[in-house]
Short mmCIF file of C-alpha atoms and ligand atoms in Angstrom, two decimals:
data_model
loop_
_atom_site.label_atom_id
_atom_site.label_comp_id
_atom_site.label_asym_id
_atom_site.label_seq_id
_atom_site.Cartn_x
_atom_site.Cartn_y
_atom_site.Cartn_z
CA UNK A 1 0.00 0.00 0.00
CA UNK A 2 1.34 3.45 -0.94
CA UNK A 3 1.90 5.98 1.87
CA UNK A 4 -0.20 8.61 0.09
CA UNK A 5 -2.98 7.75 -2.36
CA UNK A 6 -4.83 10.66 -3.90
CA UNK A 7 -7.75 9.66 -6.08
CA UNK A 8 -9.83 11.82 -8.44
CA UNK A 9 -9.36 14.88 -6.24
CA UNK A 10 -11.22 18.05 -7.23
CA UNK A 11 -11.11 21.32 -5.27
CA UNK A 12 -12.83 24.64 -5.92
CA UNK A 13 -12.58 28.11 -4.33
CA UNK A 14 -15.62 30.33 -3.81
CA UNK A 15 -14.66 33.89 -4.73
CA UNK A 16 -16.67 37.12 -5.17
CA UNK A 17 -16.27 36.59 -8.93
CA UNK A 18 -17.49 33.01 -9.00
CA UNK A 19 -16.21 29.46 -8.54
CA UNK A 20 -12.52 28.84 -9.30
CA UNK A 21 -11.88 25.27 -10.46
CA UNK A 22 -8.46 24.91 -8.83
CA UNK A 23 -7.95 21.13 -9.03
CA UNK A 24 -9.75 18.76 -11.29
CA UNK A 25 -9.69 14.96 -11.06
CA UNK A 26 -6.09 14.57 -9.83
CA UNK A 27 -4.89 11.04 -9.07
CA UNK A 28 -1.45 9.91 -7.89
CA UNK A 29 0.39 7.82 -5.27
CA UNK A 30 3.58 8.29 -3.29
CA UNK A 31 5.26 5.14 -1.98
CA UNK A 32 7.18 5.00 1.29
CA UNK A 33 10.63 6.50 0.91
CA UNK A 34 9.78 7.90 -2.54
CA UNK A 35 9.65 11.49 -3.75
CA UNK A 36 7.23 13.06 -6.18
CA UNK A 37 7.93 16.49 -7.69
CA UNK A 38 4.86 18.44 -8.81
CA UNK A 39 5.64 20.96 -11.55
CA UNK A 40 3.54 23.68 -13.09
CA UNK A 41 3.23 27.39 -13.75
CA UNK A 42 1.55 29.77 -11.31
CA UNK A 43 -2.13 28.95 -11.21
CA UNK A 44 -1.60 25.28 -12.10
CA UNK A 45 -3.00 24.16 -8.72
CA UNK A 46 0.24 22.80 -7.27
CA UNK A 47 0.09 24.79 -4.01
CA UNK A 48 -3.62 23.99 -3.68
CA UNK A 49 -2.65 20.33 -3.97
CA UNK A 50 -0.06 20.68 -1.16
CA UNK A 51 -2.59 22.42 1.09
CA UNK A 52 -5.34 19.96 0.18
CA UNK A 53 -3.22 16.96 1.19
CA UNK A 54 -2.41 18.60 4.54
CA UNK A 55 -6.05 19.71 5.04
CA UNK A 56 -4.82 23.32 5.26
CA UNK A 57 -7.03 24.79 2.54
CA UNK A 58 -8.47 28.26 3.31
CA UNK A 59 -12.11 28.52 4.42
CA UNK A 60 -13.36 29.50 0.94
CA UNK A 61 -12.08 26.21 -0.54
CA UNK A 62 -14.21 23.09 -0.91
CA UNK A 63 -13.32 19.48 -1.68
CA UNK A 64 -15.73 18.60 -4.49
CA UNK A 65 -14.81 14.96 -4.93
CA UNK A 66 -12.11 12.39 -4.45
CA UNK A 67 -10.21 10.84 -1.58
CA UNK A 68 -6.85 11.31 0.11
CA UNK A 69 -5.60 8.17 1.84
CA UNK A 70 -2.59 8.77 4.08
CA UNK A 71 -1.08 5.68 5.67
CA UNK A 72 -4.38 3.86 5.18
CA UNK A 73 -6.60 6.65 6.60
CA UNK A 74 -8.93 8.79 4.48
CA UNK A 75 -7.89 12.16 5.85
CA UNK A 76 -10.92 13.91 4.32
CA UNK A 77 -13.10 12.05 6.83
CA UNK A 78 -11.10 13.10 9.91
CA UNK A 79 -12.31 15.69 12.41
CA UNK A 80 -10.13 18.79 12.98
CA UNK A 81 -8.70 17.32 16.18
CA UNK A 82 -7.90 14.03 14.42
CA UNK A 83 -6.14 15.78 11.54
CA UNK A 84 -4.09 17.82 14.04
CA UNK A 85 -2.68 14.55 15.33
CA UNK A 86 -1.48 13.68 11.82
CA UNK A 87 0.07 17.08 11.09
CA UNK A 88 3.65 17.42 12.23
CA UNK A 89 4.36 13.84 13.17
CA UNK A 90 2.59 12.29 10.14
CA UNK A 91 2.70 15.02 7.50
CA UNK A 92 5.13 17.90 7.91
CA UNK A 93 4.99 20.95 5.67
CA UNK A 94 7.87 23.24 4.73
CA UNK A 95 6.61 26.48 3.22
CA UNK A 96 8.02 28.70 0.49
CA UNK A 97 8.99 31.78 2.47
CA UNK A 98 11.67 30.97 5.07
CA UNK A 99 11.29 34.35 6.81
CA UNK A 100 7.68 33.59 7.85
CA UNK A 101 8.21 29.94 8.84
CA UNK A 102 9.47 30.42 12.39
CA UNK A 103 7.90 32.40 15.22
CA UNK A 104 9.90 35.67 15.41
CA UNK A 105 9.59 36.09 19.19
CA UNK A 106 11.08 32.74 20.25
CA UNK A 107 14.65 31.49 20.02
CA UNK A 108 15.36 28.61 17.65
CA UNK A 109 16.02 26.35 20.64
CA UNK A 110 12.55 26.91 22.12
CA UNK A 111 10.86 26.22 18.80
CA UNK A 112 12.79 23.01 18.17
CA UNK A 113 12.19 21.93 21.76
CA UNK A 114 8.46 22.42 21.21
CA UNK A 115 8.61 20.13 18.16
CA UNK A 116 10.25 17.39 20.25
CA UNK A 117 7.74 17.96 23.07
CA UNK A 118 4.81 17.49 20.65
CA UNK A 119 6.29 14.26 19.34
CA UNK A 120 6.93 12.89 22.83
CA UNK A 121 3.33 13.71 23.73
CA UNK A 122 1.97 11.91 20.68
CA UNK A 123 4.18 8.92 21.42
CA UNK A 124 2.95 8.94 25.04
CA UNK A 125 6.47 9.56 26.44
CA UNK A 126 7.40 11.95 29.26
CA UNK A 127 9.42 14.97 28.09
CA UNK A 128 13.11 14.77 28.92
CA UNK A 129 14.90 18.08 28.29
CA UNK A 130 18.49 16.83 28.18
CA UNK A 131 17.53 13.98 25.85
CA UNK A 132 15.66 16.49 23.66
CA UNK A 133 18.70 18.81 23.46
CA UNK A 134 20.93 15.90 22.39
CA UNK A 135 18.42 14.97 19.73
CA UNK A 136 18.21 18.59 18.49
CA UNK A 137 22.01 18.86 18.22
CA UNK A 138 22.25 15.60 16.34
CA UNK A 139 19.54 16.60 13.84
CA UNK A 140 21.05 20.08 13.34
CA UNK A 141 24.31 18.38 12.45
CA UNK A 142 22.40 16.10 10.03
CA UNK A 143 21.03 19.17 8.24
CA UNK A 144 24.59 20.59 8.07
CA UNK A 145 24.04 23.60 10.34
CA UNK A 146 27.48 24.90 11.37
CA UNK A 147 27.89 25.82 15.07
CA UNK A 148 24.49 24.49 16.17
CA UNK A 149 25.21 25.49 19.81
CA UNK A 150 25.30 29.14 18.73
CA UNK A 151 22.46 28.93 16.21
CA UNK A 152 19.90 27.56 18.68
CA UNK A 153 20.39 30.59 20.92
CA UNK A 154 19.44 32.97 18.08
CA UNK A 155 16.13 34.48 17.05
CA UNK A 156 14.87 33.91 13.48
CA UNK A 157 15.76 37.47 12.35
CA UNK A 158 19.41 36.69 13.16
CA UNK A 159 19.49 33.85 10.61
CA UNK A 160 19.78 33.70 6.81
CA UNK A 161 17.01 32.26 4.61
CA UNK A 162 19.08 29.13 3.97
CA UNK A 163 19.65 28.60 7.71
CA UNK A 164 15.93 28.98 8.44
CA UNK A 165 15.02 26.44 5.74
CA UNK A 166 17.54 23.98 7.22
CA UNK A 167 16.03 24.57 10.67
CA UNK A 168 12.53 23.94 9.28
CA UNK A 169 13.76 20.70 7.75
CA UNK A 170 15.40 19.82 11.10
CA UNK A 171 12.11 20.57 12.87
CA UNK A 172 10.43 18.12 10.53
CA UNK A 173 13.02 15.45 11.29
CA UNK A 174 12.53 15.97 15.03
CA UNK A 175 8.82 15.30 14.58
CA UNK A 176 9.65 12.17 12.53
CA UNK A 177 6.96 12.57 9.87
CA UNK A 178 6.31 9.94 7.25
CA UNK A 179 5.66 12.56 4.58
CA UNK A 180 7.39 15.88 3.96
CA UNK A 181 5.45 18.35 1.86
CA UNK A 182 7.74 21.09 0.61
CA UNK A 183 6.04 23.95 -1.25
CA UNK A 184 8.72 25.72 -3.30
CA UNK A 185 11.08 25.65 -0.29
CA UNK A 186 14.07 26.86 -2.30
CA UNK A 187 12.55 29.48 -4.59
CA UNK A 188 13.36 32.39 -2.22
CA UNK A 189 16.99 31.26 -1.86
CA UNK A 190 19.98 31.93 -4.07
CA UNK A 191 21.02 29.15 -6.44
CA UNK A 192 23.98 27.90 -4.37
CA UNK A 193 21.88 27.53 -1.21
CA UNK A 194 19.06 26.05 -3.32
CA UNK A 195 21.43 23.33 -4.58
CA UNK A 196 22.58 22.61 -1.00
CA UNK A 197 19.00 22.30 0.30
CA UNK A 198 18.00 19.99 -2.58
CA UNK A 199 21.00 17.77 -1.91
CA UNK A 200 20.17 17.79 1.78
CA UNK A 201 16.57 16.69 1.15
CA UNK A 202 17.78 13.92 -1.15
CA UNK A 203 20.30 12.71 1.45
CA UNK A 204 17.70 12.83 4.24
CA UNK A 205 15.21 10.90 2.14
CA UNK A 206 17.79 8.16 1.77
CA UNK A 207 18.97 8.25 5.42
CA UNK A 208 15.58 8.65 7.16
CA UNK A 209 13.37 6.89 4.59
CA UNK A 210 10.90 9.79 4.45
CA UNK A 211 8.58 10.37 1.50
CA UNK A 212 8.55 13.78 -0.15
CA UNK A 213 5.92 15.72 -2.07
CA UNK A 214 7.91 18.58 -3.56
CA UNK A 215 6.17 21.50 -5.26
CA UNK A 216 8.10 23.56 -7.79
CA UNK A 217 7.67 25.64 -10.94
CA UNK A 218 11.13 24.59 -12.09
CA UNK A 219 11.51 21.44 -14.19
CA UNK A 220 15.28 21.34 -13.51
CA UNK A 221 14.66 21.32 -9.73
CA UNK A 222 11.97 18.65 -10.17
CA UNK A 223 14.41 16.42 -12.04
CA UNK A 224 16.90 16.65 -9.16
CA UNK A 225 14.51 15.95 -6.27
CA UNK A 226 11.79 13.71 -7.74
CA UNK A 227 11.84 9.95 -8.24
CA UNK A 228 8.72 10.75 -10.23
CA UNK A 229 7.39 13.95 -11.75
CA UNK A 230 3.79 15.06 -12.07
CA UNK A 231 3.02 17.95 -14.43
CA UNK A 232 -0.05 20.02 -13.55
CA UNK A 233 -1.67 22.56 -15.85
CA UNK A 234 -4.69 24.68 -14.96
CA UNK A 235 -5.64 22.27 -12.19
CA UNK A 236 -5.38 19.12 -14.32
CA UNK A 237 -2.79 16.37 -14.21
CA UNK A 238 -1.20 16.33 -17.66
CA UNK A 239 1.65 13.86 -17.24
CA UNK A 240 2.91 11.60 -14.46
CA UNK A 241 5.77 9.17 -14.58
CA UNK A 242 9.28 8.24 -13.48
CA UNK A 243 11.60 11.25 -13.68
CA UNK A 244 13.78 9.73 -16.42
CA UNK A 245 10.78 9.12 -18.67
CA UNK A 246 9.25 12.54 -18.13
CA UNK A 247 12.55 14.34 -18.71
CA UNK A 248 13.95 12.30 -21.60
CA UNK A 249 10.74 11.13 -23.28
CA UNK A 250 8.11 13.76 -22.46
CA UNK A 251 4.79 12.79 -24.04
CA UNK A 252 2.50 15.67 -23.28
CA UNK A 253 2.89 18.82 -25.43
CA UNK A 254 2.88 20.96 -22.27
CA UNK A 255 5.70 18.94 -20.67
CA UNK A 256 7.64 19.20 -23.94
CA UNK A 257 7.13 22.97 -23.95
CA UNK A 258 8.24 23.30 -20.30
CA UNK A 259 11.39 21.33 -21.02
CA UNK A 260 12.26 23.24 -24.15
CA UNK A 261 12.06 26.51 -22.22
CA UNK A 262 14.88 25.49 -19.83
CA UNK A 263 18.08 27.36 -20.78
CA UNK A 264 21.00 25.10 -21.70
CA UNK A 265 24.47 26.34 -20.87
CA UNK A 266 26.15 23.82 -23.20
CA UNK A 267 25.09 25.53 -26.42
CA UNK A 268 23.94 28.88 -27.66
CA UNK A 269 20.43 28.30 -28.98
CA UNK A 270 19.56 31.91 -29.62
CA UNK A 271 16.20 33.08 -28.29
CA UNK A 272 14.83 30.82 -25.54
CA UNK A 273 11.50 29.29 -26.60
CA UNK A 274 8.56 30.38 -24.44
CA UNK A 275 5.05 28.88 -24.20
CA UNK A 276 2.72 31.19 -26.09
CA UNK A 277 -0.41 32.58 -24.42
CA UNK A 278 -1.15 32.58 -20.70
CA UNK A 279 -2.49 30.20 -18.07
CA UNK A 280 -6.31 30.22 -18.39
CA UNK A 281 -8.63 31.92 -15.95
CA UNK A 282 -9.95 29.09 -13.79
CA UNK A 283 -13.20 30.96 -13.18
CA UNK A 284 -14.00 29.85 -16.69
CA UNK A 285 -11.51 27.19 -17.78
CA UNK A 286 -11.27 26.14 -21.45
CA UNK A 287 -13.57 23.32 -22.49
CA UNK A 288 -12.05 19.98 -23.46
CA UNK A 289 -8.30 19.92 -22.90
CA UNK A 290 -7.40 22.92 -20.77
CA UNK A 291 -4.13 23.33 -22.69
CA UNK A 292 -5.80 23.55 -26.11
CA UNK A 293 -5.61 27.38 -26.51
CA UNK A 294 -1.78 27.14 -26.27
CA UNK A 295 -1.14 23.75 -27.85
CA UNK A 296 0.69 23.54 -31.20
CA UNK A 297 -0.84 20.07 -31.83
CA UNK A 298 -4.45 21.06 -31.19
CA UNK A 299 -7.06 18.98 -33.08
CA UNK A 300 -10.82 19.46 -33.47
CA UNK A 301 -11.61 17.11 -30.61
CA UNK A 302 -9.30 18.95 -28.20
CA UNK A 303 -11.64 21.85 -27.43
CA UNK A 304 -14.69 19.56 -27.16
CA UNK A 305 -13.71 16.48 -25.14
CA UNK A 306 -11.67 16.30 -21.93
CA UNK A 307 -8.89 13.80 -22.66
CA UNK A 308 -8.70 10.80 -20.32
CA UNK A 309 -5.57 9.90 -18.47
CA UNK A 310 -4.01 7.02 -20.42
CA UNK A 311 -0.99 4.89 -19.66
CA UNK A 312 1.78 5.02 -22.26
CA UNK A 313 4.57 2.62 -21.25
CA UNK A 314 5.37 3.67 -17.64
CA UNK A 315 3.85 7.17 -17.88
CA UNK A 316 0.33 8.55 -17.54
CA UNK A 317 -0.64 11.23 -20.08
CA UNK A 318 -3.81 13.29 -20.52
CA UNK A 319 -3.81 14.09 -24.25
CA UNK A 320 -5.85 13.08 -27.32
CA UNK A 321 -2.63 12.29 -29.18
CA UNK A 322 -2.44 9.09 -27.12
CA UNK A 323 -4.82 6.25 -26.44
CA UNK A 324 -7.58 5.69 -28.92
S1 SF4 B 1 -5.36 17.04 -26.00
FE1 SF4 B 1 -5.06 18.23 -27.83
S2 SF4 B 1 -4.79 20.35 -27.14
FE2 SF4 B 1 -4.51 19.01 -25.37
S3 SF4 B 1 -2.35 18.69 -25.30
FE3 SF4 B 1 -3.18 16.99 -26.45
S4 SF4 B 1 -3.07 17.64 -28.58
FE4 SF4 B 1 -2.77 19.45 -27.32
#
């Protein structure tokens, strides 16, 4: 049984302008110890997906259909107090903006200590401060924080973005979650720190056996962190498969377009290709295939019939060019 099984998930937002169809019929699994990178432009629904899986959607959002099974439990059926028990020690979320992740008025030590305290409580163990400090030091070393004894005495404003992201990842490790959800955790960091954090997450996945759902708009980042890649467009799953297949044999025209717009330093290709048009307004998404207004392979059927998700070799693709 997969750790996370999301089936036919659809989510909408109620807004003053109407209903926004943010996620439509999204299905995927994440196995234990595996990572899935979710890629898409702004407005593709990837952050909604991360929030939906953690049951952190804002009050104007509504689950329309589908199920989310986490470790054998349908989390859409849990009460708020039951879901709180899963957050942190079951599913841990690292957000995009490091500066807003930690509480500004508490030292790092107090915040990490609180994470250990919560885990002890959930495990039914009495809190032991000296044991907790040893654990914190060991995890801070695992996430390659230099001088952890000094860092834990600091307040968040005294740390860099890269240090805060490492501390957030350490906090997750202290809570021992089964699933890390990371929503663009490196996009606010410079490229060198971004590469270090990605390597760190990959190493931790191997060492701790955690599963990762990693949200990014960057196909290059997805190819580094994901065992599999899922491409979302306008709230629909367009392609899902092992990273090698998606990167080297992309089937869906949108995946192909995303890949061709990555700059290559090995050769001068002149003007970088861009995907024409813009992401559709999800208040009134295109009929049929949501990518049809921008697709160079568009056929008559594309604007009339929603393509089904079909399996092509080891990849799932939603496109009329495949299947029947
Ligand atoms: S279904 Fe049609 S419009 Fe959509 S990606 Fe495939 S070919 Fe393009």
